[in-house]
mmCIF file of C-alpha atoms in Angstrom:
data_model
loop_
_atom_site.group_PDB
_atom_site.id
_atom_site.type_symbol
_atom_site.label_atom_id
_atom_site.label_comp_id
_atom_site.label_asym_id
_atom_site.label_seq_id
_atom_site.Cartn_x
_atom_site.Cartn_y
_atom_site.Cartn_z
ATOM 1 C CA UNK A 362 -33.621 -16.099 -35.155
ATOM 2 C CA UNK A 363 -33.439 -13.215 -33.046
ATOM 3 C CA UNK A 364 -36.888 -14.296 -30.951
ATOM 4 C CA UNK A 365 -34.905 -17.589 -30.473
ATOM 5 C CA UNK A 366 -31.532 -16.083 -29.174
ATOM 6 C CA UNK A 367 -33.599 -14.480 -26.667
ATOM 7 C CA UNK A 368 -35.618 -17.289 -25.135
ATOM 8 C CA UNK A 369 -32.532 -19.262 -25.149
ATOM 9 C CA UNK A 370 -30.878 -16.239 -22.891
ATOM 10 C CA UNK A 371 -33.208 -16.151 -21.230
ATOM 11 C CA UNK A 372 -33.357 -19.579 -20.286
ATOM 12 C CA UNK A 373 -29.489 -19.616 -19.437
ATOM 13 C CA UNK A 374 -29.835 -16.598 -17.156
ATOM 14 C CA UNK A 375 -33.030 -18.354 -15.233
ATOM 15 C CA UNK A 376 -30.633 -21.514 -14.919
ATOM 16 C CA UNK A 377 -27.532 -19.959 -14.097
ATOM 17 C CA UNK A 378 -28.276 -19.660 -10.481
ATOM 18 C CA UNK A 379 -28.858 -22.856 -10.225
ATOM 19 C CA UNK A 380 -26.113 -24.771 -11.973
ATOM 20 C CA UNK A 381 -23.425 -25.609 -9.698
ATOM 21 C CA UNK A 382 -20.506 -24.273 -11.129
ATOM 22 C CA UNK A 383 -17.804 -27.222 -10.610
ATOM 23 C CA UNK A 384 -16.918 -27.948 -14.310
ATOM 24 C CA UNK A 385 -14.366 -26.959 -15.721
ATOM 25 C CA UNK A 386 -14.018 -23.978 -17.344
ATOM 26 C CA UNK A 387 -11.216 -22.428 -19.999
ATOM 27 C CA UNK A 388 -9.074 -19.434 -19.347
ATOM 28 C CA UNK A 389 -11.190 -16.018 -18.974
ATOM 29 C CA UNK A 390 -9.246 -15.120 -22.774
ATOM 30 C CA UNK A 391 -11.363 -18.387 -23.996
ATOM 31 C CA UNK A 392 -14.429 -16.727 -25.496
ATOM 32 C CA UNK A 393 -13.642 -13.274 -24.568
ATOM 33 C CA UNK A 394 -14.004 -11.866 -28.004
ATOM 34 C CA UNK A 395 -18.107 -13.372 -27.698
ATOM 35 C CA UNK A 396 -17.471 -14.210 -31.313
ATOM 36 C CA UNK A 397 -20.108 -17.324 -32.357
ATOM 37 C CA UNK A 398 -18.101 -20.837 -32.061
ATOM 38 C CA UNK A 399 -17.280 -22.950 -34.946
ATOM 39 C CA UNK A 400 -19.161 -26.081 -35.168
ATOM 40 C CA UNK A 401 -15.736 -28.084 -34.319
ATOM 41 C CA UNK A 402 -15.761 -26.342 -30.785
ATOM 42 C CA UNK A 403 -19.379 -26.697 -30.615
ATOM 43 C CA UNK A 404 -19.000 -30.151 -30.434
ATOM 44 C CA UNK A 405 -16.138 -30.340 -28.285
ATOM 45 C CA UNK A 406 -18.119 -28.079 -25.444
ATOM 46 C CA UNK A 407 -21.743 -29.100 -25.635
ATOM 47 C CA UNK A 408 -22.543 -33.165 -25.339
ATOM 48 C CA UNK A 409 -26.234 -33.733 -27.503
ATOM 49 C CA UNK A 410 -27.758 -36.480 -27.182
ATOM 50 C CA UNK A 411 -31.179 -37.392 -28.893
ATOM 51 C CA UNK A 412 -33.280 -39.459 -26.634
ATOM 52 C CA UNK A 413 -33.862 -43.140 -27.959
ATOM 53 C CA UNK A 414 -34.877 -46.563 -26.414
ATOM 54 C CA UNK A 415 -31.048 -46.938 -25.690
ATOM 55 C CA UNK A 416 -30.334 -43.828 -24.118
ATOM 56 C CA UNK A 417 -33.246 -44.237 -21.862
ATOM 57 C CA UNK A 418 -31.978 -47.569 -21.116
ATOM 58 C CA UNK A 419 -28.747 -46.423 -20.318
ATOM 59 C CA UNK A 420 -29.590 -43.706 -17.866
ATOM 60 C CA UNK A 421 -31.566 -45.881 -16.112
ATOM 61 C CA UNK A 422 -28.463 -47.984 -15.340
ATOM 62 C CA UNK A 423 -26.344 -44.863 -14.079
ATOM 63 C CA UNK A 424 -29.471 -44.182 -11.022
ATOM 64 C CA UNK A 425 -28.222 -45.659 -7.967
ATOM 65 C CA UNK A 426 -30.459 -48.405 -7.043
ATOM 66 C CA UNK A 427 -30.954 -49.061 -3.011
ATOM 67 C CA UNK A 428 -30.450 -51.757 -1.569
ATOM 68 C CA UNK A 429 -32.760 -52.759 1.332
ATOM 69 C CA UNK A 430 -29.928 -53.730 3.898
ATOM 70 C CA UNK A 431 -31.061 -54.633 7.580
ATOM 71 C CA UNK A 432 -30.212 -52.019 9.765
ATOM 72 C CA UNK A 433 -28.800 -54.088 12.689
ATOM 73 C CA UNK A 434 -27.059 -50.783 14.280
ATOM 74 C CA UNK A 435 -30.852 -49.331 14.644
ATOM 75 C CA UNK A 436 -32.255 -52.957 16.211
ATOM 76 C CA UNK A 437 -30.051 -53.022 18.866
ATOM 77 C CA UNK A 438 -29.980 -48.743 19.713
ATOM 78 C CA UNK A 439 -33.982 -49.949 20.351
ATOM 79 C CA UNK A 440 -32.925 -52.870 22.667
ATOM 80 C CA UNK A 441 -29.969 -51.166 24.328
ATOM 81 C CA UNK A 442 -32.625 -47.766 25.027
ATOM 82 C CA UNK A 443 -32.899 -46.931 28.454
ATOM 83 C CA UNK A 444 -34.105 -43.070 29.414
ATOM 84 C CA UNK A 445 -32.456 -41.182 31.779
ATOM 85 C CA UNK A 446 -33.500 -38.896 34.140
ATOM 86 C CA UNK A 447 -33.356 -34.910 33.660
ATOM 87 C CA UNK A 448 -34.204 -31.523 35.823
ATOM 88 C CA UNK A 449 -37.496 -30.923 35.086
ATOM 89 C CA UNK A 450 -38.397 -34.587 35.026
ATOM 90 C CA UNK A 451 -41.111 -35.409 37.579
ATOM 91 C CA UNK A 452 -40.948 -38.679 39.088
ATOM 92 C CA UNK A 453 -43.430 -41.420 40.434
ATOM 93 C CA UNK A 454 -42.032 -43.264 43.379
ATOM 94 C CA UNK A 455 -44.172 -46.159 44.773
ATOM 95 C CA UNK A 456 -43.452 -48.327 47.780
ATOM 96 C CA UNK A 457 -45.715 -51.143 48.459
ATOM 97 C CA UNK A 458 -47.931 -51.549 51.258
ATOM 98 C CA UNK A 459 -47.388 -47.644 52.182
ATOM 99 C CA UNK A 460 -49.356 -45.327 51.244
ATOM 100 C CA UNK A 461 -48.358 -42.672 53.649
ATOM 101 C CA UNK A 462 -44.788 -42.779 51.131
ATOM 102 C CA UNK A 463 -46.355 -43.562 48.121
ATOM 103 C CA UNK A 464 -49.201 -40.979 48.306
ATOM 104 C CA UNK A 465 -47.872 -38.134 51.219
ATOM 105 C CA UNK A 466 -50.731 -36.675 53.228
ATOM 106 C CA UNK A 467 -53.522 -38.631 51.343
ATOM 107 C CA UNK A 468 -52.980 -35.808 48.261
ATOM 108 C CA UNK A 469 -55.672 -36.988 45.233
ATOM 109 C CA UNK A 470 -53.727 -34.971 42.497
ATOM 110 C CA UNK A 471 -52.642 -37.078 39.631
ATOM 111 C CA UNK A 472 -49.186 -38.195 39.666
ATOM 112 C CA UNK A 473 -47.570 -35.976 37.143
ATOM 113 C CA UNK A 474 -48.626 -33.252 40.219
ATOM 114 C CA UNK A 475 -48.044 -34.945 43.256
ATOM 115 C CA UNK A 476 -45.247 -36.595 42.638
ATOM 116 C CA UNK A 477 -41.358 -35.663 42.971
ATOM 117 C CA UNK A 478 -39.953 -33.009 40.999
ATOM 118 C CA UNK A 479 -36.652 -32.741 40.085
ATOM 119 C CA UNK A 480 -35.031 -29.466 41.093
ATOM 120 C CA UNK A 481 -32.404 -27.936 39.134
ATOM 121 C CA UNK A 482 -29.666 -29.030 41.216
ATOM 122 C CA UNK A 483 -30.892 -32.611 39.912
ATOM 123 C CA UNK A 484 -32.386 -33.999 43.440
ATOM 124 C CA UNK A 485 -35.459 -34.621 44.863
ATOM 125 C CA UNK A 486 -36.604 -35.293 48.129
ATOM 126 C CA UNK A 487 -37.879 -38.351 49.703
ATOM 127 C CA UNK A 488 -39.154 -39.183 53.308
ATOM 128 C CA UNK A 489 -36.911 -40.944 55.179
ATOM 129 C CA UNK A 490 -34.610 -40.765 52.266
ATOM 130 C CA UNK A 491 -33.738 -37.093 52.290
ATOM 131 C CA UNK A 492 -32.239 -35.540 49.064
ATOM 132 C CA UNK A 493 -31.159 -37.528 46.323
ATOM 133 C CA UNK A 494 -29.353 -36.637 43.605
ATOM 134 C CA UNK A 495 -31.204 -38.494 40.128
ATOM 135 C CA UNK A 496 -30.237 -36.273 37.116
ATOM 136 C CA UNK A 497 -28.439 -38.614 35.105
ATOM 137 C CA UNK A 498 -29.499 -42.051 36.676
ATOM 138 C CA UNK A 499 -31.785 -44.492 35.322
ATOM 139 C CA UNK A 500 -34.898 -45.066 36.543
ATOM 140 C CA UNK A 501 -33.875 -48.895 37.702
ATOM 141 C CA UNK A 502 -30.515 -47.207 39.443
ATOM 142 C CA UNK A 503 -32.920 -45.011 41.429
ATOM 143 C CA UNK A 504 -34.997 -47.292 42.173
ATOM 144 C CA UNK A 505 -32.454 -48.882 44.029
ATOM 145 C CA UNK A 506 -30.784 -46.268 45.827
ATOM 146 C CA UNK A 507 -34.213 -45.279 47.615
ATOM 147 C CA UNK A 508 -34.664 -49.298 48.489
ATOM 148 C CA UNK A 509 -31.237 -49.646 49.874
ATOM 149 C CA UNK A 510 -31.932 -46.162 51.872
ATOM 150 C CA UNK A 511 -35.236 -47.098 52.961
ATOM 151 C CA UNK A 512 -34.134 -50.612 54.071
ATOM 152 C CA UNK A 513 -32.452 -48.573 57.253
ATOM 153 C CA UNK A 514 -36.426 -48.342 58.418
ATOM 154 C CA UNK A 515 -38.491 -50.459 56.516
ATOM 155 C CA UNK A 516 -37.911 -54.459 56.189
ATOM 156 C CA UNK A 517 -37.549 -55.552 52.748
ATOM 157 C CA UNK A 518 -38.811 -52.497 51.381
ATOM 158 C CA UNK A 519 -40.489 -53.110 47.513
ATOM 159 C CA UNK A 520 -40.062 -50.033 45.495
ATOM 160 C CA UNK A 521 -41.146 -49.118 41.964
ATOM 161 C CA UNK A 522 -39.794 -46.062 40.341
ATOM 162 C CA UNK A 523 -41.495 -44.384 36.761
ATOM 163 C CA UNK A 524 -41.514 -41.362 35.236
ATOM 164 C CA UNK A 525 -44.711 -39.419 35.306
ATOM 165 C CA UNK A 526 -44.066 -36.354 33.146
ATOM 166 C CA UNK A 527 -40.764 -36.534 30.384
ATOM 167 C CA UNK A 528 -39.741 -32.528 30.649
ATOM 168 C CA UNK A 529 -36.070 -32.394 30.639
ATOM 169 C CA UNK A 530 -34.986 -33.758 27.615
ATOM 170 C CA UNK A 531 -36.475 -32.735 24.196
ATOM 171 C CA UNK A 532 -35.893 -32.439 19.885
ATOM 172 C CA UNK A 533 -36.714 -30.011 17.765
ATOM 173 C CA UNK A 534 -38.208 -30.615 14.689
ATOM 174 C CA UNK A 535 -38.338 -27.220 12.118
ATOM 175 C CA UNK A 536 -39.150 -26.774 8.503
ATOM 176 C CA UNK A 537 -41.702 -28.193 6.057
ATOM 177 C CA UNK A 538 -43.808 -30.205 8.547
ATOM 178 C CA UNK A 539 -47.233 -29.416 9.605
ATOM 179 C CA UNK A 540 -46.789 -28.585 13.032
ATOM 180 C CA UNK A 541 -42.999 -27.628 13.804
ATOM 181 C CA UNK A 542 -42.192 -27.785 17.387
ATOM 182 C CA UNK A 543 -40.576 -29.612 20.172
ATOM 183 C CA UNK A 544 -41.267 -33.353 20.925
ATOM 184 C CA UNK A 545 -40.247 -35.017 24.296
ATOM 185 C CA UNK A 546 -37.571 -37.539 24.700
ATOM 186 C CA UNK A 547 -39.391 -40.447 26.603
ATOM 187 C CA UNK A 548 -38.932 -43.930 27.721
ATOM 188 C CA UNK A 549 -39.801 -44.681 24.199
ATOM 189 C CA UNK A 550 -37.289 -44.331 21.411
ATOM 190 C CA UNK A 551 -37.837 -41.643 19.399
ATOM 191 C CA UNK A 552 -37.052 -41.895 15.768
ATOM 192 C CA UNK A 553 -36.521 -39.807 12.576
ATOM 193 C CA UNK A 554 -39.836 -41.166 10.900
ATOM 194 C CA UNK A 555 -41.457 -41.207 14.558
ATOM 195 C CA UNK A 556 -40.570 -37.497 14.962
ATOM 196 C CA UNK A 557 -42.298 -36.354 11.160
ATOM 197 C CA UNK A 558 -45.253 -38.082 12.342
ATOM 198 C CA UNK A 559 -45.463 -36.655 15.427
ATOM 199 C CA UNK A 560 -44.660 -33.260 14.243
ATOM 200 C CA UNK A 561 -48.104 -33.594 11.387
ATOM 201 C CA UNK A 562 -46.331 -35.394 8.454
ATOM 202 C CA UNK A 563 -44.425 -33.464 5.467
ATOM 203 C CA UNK A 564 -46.688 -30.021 3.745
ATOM 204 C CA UNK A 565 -46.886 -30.101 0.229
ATOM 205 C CA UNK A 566 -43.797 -27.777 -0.041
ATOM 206 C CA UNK A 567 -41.485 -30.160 1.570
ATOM 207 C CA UNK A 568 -38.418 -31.941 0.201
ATOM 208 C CA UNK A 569 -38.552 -35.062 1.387
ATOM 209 C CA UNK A 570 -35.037 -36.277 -0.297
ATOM 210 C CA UNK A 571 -33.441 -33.103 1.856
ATOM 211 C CA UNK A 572 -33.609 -33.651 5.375
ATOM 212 C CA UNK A 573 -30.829 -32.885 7.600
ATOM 213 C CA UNK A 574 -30.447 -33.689 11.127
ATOM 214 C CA UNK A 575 -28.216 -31.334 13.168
ATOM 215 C CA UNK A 576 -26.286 -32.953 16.390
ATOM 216 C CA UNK A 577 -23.852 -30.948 17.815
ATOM 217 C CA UNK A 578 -21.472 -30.183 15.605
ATOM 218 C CA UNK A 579 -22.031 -32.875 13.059
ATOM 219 C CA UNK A 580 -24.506 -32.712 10.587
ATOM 220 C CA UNK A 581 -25.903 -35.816 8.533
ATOM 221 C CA UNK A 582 -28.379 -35.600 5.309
ATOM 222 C CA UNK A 583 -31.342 -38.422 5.371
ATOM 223 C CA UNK A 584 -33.623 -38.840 2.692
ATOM 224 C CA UNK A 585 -37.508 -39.782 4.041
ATOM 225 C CA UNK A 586 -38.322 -40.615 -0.267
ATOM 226 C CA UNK A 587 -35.779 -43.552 0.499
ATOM 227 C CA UNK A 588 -37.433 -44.346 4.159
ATOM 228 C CA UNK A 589 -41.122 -43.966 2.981
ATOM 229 C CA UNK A 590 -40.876 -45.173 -0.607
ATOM 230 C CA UNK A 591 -38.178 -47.769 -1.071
ATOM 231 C CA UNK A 592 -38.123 -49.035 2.508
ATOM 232 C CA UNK A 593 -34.569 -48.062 3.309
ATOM 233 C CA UNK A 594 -34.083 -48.717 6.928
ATOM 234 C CA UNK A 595 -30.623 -47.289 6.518
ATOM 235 C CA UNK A 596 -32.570 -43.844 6.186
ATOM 236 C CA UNK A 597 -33.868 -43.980 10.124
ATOM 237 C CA UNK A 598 -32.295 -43.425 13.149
ATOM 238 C CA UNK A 599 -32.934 -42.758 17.328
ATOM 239 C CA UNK A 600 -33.075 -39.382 17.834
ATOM 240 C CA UNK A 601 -31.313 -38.035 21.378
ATOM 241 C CA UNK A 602 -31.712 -34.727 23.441
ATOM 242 C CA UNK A 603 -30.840 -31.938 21.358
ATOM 243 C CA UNK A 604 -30.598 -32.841 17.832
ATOM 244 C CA UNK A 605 -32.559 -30.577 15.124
ATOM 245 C CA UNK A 606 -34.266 -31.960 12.515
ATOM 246 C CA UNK A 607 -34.927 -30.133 9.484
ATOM 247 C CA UNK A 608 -36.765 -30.610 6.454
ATOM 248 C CA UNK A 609 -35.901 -28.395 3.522
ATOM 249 C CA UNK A 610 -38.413 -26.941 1.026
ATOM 250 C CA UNK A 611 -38.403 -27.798 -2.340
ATOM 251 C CA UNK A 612 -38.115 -24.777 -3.776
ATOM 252 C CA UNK A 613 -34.842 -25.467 -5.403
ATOM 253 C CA UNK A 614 -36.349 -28.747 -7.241
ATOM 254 C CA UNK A 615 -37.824 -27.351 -10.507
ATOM 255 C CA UNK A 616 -37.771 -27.826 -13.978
ATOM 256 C CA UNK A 617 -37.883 -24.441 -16.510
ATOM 257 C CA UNK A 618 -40.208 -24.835 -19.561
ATOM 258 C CA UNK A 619 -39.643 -22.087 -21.962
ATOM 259 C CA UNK A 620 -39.939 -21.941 -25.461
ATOM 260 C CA UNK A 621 -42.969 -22.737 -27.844
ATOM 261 C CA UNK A 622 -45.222 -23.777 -25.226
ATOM 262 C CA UNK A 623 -48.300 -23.014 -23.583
ATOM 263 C CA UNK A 624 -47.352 -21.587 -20.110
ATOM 264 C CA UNK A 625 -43.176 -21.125 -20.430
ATOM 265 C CA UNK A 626 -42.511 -20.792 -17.228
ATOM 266 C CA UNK A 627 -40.916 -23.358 -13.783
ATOM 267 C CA UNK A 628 -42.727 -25.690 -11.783
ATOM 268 C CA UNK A 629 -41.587 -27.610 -8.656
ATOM 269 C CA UNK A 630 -41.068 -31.110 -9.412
ATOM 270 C CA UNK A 631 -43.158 -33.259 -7.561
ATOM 271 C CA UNK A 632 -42.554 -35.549 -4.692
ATOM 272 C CA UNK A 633 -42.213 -38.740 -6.886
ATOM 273 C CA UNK A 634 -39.893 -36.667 -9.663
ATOM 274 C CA UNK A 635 -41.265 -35.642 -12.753
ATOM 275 C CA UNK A 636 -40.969 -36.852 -16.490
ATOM 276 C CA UNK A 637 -40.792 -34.888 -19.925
ATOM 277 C CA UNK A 638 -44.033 -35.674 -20.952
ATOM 278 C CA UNK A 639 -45.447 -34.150 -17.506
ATOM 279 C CA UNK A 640 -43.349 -31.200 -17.862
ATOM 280 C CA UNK A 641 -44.988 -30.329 -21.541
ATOM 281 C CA UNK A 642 -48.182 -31.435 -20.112
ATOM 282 C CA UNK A 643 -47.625 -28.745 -17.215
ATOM 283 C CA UNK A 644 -46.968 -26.298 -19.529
ATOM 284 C CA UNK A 645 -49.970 -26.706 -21.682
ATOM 285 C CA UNK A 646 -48.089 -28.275 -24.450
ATOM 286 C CA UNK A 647 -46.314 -27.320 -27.519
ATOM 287 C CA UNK A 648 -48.052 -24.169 -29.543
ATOM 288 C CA UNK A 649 -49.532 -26.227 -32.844
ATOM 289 C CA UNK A 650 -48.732 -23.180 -35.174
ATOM 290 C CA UNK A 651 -44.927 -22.615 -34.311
ATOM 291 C CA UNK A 652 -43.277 -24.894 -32.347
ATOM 292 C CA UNK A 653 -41.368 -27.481 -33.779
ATOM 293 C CA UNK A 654 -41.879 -30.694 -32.699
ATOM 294 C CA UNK A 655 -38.261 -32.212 -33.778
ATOM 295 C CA UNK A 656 -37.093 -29.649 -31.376
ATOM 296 C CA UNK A 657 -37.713 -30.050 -27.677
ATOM 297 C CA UNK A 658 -34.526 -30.182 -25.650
ATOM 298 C CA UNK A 659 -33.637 -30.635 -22.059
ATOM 299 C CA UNK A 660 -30.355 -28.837 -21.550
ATOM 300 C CA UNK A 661 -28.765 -30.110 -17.670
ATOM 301 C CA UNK A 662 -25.617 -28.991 -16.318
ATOM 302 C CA UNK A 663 -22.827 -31.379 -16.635
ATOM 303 C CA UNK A 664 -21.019 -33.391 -14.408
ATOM 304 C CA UNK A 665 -18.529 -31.889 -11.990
ATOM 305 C CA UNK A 666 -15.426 -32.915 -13.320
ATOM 306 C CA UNK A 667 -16.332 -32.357 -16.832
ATOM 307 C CA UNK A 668 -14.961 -29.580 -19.337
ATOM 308 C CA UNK A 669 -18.268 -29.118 -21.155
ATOM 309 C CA UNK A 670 -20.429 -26.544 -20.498
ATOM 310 C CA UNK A 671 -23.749 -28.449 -21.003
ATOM 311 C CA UNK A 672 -25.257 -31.735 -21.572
ATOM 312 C CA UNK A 673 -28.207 -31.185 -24.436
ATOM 313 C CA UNK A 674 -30.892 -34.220 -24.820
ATOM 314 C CA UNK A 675 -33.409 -33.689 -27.962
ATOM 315 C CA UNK A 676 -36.288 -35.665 -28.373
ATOM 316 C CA UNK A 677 -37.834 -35.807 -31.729
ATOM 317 C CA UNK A 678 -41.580 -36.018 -31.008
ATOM 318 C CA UNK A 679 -42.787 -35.466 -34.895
ATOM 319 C CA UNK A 680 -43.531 -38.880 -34.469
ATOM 320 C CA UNK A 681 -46.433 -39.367 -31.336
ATOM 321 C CA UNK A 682 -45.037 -42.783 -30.632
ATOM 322 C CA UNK A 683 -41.997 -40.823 -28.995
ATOM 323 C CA UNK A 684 -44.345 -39.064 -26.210
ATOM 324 C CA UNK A 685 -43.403 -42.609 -25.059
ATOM 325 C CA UNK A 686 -40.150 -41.965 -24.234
ATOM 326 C CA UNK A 687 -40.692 -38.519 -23.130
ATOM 327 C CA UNK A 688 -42.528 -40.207 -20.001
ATOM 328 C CA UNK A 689 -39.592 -42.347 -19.165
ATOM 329 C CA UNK A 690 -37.218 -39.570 -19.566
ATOM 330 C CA UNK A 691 -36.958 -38.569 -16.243
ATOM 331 C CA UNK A 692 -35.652 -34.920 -15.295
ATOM 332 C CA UNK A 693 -33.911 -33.508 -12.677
ATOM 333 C CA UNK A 694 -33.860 -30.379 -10.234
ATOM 334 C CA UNK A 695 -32.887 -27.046 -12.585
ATOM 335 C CA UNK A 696 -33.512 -28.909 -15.712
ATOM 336 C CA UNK A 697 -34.231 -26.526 -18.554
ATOM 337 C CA UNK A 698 -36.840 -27.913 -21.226
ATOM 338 C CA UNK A 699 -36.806 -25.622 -24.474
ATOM 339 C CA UNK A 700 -39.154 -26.354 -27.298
ATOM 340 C CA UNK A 701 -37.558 -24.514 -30.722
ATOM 341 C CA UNK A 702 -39.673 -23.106 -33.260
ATOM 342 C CA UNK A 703 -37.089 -22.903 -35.594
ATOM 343 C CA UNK A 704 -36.043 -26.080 -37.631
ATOM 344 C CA UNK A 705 -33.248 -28.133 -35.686
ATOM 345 C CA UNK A 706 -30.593 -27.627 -38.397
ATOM 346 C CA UNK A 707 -30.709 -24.396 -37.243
ATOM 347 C CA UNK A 708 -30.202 -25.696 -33.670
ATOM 348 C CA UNK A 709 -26.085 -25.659 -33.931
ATOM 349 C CA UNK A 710 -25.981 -21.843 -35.226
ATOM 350 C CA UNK A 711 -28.198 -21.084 -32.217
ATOM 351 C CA UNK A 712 -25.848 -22.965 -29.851
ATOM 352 C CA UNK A 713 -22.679 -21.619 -30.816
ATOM 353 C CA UNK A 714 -23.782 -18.128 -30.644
ATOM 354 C CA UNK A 715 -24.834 -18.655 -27.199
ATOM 355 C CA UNK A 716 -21.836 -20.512 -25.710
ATOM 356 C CA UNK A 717 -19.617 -17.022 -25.384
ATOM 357 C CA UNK A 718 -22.189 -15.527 -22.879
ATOM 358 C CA UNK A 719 -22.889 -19.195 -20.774
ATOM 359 C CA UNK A 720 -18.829 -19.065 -20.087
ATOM 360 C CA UNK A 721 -19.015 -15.393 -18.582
ATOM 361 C CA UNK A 722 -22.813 -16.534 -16.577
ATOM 362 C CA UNK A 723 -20.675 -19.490 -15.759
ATOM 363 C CA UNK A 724 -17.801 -17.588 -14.068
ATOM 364 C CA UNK A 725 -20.325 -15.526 -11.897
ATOM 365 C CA UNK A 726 -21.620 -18.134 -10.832
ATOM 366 C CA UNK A 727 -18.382 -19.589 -9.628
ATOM 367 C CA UNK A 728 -17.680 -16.263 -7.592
ATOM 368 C CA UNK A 729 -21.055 -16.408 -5.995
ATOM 369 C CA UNK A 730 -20.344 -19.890 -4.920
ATOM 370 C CA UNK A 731 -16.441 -19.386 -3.963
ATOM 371 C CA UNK A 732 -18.297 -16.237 -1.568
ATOM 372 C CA UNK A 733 -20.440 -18.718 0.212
ATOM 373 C CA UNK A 734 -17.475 -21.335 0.799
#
């Protein structure tokens, strides 16, 4: 009993971090004594559920399921796209039929070199045309500024205007991609999915249900699992000048295996989640000689606005054919899985001499969050 109470501390103290502390909790007299709970108020603070065909079935029905909506918002950003002009920007200006304008004392240098800079002041300078002020314009309402101003000494001048090097206007894209950086706003839209692929794709540390993109003052939360996996349009947007895109590790998405098993210890869930059965199989398994096999439980915090102070699943895998089930149990982030090696009548006595310490880990917790608000 006592080798028990100790894993089972120990697997409350790894997972107290980690818990969000938003249920509800009693009065700091609840408990305060530490004395072990009766099995009335065992019942009434700890939900247990053993996992069956029907329980499966019903969690399935609480995931949210996505629905692949068009995105017509993101259609018509593309169509209604149109770059504008920055300091730093270097433009191209052709006019047709003369070359001493187009290409100024014969110069061979590419035109990303030879052609018109613009200053800081946002102008640039143009024979005939003098300075120009372009920060700001499109390339179409430059275009016809120079025509109208070369029309004074040219007839029917025919002008074409591009951008030869994109410099002035740029996103930043940190975190868990392979090559973190800057990327240039073009003439091209730039998307979120655009910008990961530019930037090298995701690492292998990456969360790719955590990314948050940073404009301004506002900050939004995208999920690429939804965009990559399910197809969820909804999940991508045009980036503009500034914004910060971040994608968060997943350090914070793992699952604690402790107990009667071969390696007790975490391990980072994987980019596609991670079942039961691949959480045992992680661990190396349950220890033949001393783990009971009626006794694996996944203990997961509860819902916000509830008054217990744990949900408890048990799975009962005496019986192989319930391995089954454990690989369509599917767990989630901070998910503690503890195999018993003491029978599971024992299971209650064990609970309710824990509860008095998980109020008091509960309530520091709850500071350390209130401190970060």
């Amino acid at each position: 009993m006592r080798r028990l109470l100790a894993i089972f501390a120990t697997t409350l103290l790894v997972s107290s971090c980690a818990w969000a502390p938003g249920a509800h909790l009693d009065s700091d007299e609840d408990y305060a004594s530490g004395e072990p709970l009766s099995q009335e108020e065992l019942n009434q603070r700890v939900d247990i559920h053993p996992i069956t065909p029907q329980l499966l079935s019903r969690l399935q029905q609480q995931q949210p399921r996505t629905e692949l909506l068009p995105n017509p918002q993101l259609e018509q950003q593309r169509q209604d796209y149109d770059y504008v002009v920055g300091r730093g920007d270097i433009l191209n200006i052709t006019v047709w039929d003369h070359p001493e304008l187009t290409i100024p004392a014969g110069s061979m240098r590419g035109p990303a070199e030879a052609g018109n800079w613009v200053h800081n002041d946002g102008t640039i300078f143009y024979p005939y045309v003098g300075k120009l002020h372009v920060a700001g314009k499109r390339v179409t309402q430059i275009r016809d500024m120079i025509t109208e101003r070369l029309s004074t000494y040219i007839e029917k001048p025919q002008v074409d205007v591009t951008v030869a090097a994109f410099r002035s206007q740029r996103v930043y894209v940190t975190g868990e991609v392979k090559k973190p950086g800057t990327l240039p706003i073009s003439n091209v839209p730039l998307t979120l999915i655009e910008a990961v692929s530019q930037s090298g794709g995701l690492t292998e540390m990456a969360d790719w249900t955590d990314v948050t993109l940073k404009r301004g003052d506002d900050e939004m939360q995208y999920s690429l699992r939804e965009l990559y996996q399910q197809g969820n349009t909804q999940e991508n947007v045009i980036l503009q000048a500034g914004d910060i895109v971040n994608i968060a590790r997943n350090d914070f998405r793992k699952v604690f295996v402790l107990g009667e098993v071969g390696k007790p210890q975490s391990y980072p869930m994987g980019r596609y989640g991670m079942s039961l059965a691949e959480a045992l199989s992680d661990a190396g398994g349950l220890y033949n000689t001393t783990a009971d096999a009626s006794g694996i439980f996944v203990i997961r915090q509860p819902e916000p606005d509830s008054d217990k102070l744990a949900q408890v699943f048990q799975l009962d895998a005496s019986n192989a054919t319930a391995l089954v089930m454990a690989e369509q149990f599917e767990m989630q982030p901070r998910d503690i899985v503890f195999v018993t090696a003491a029978p599971v009548a024992r299971w209650n006595r064990v609970m309710s001499q824990i509860l008095p310490s998980l109020t008091g880990i509960y309530s520091v917790t709850r500071a350390r969050s209130d401190l970060q608000e």
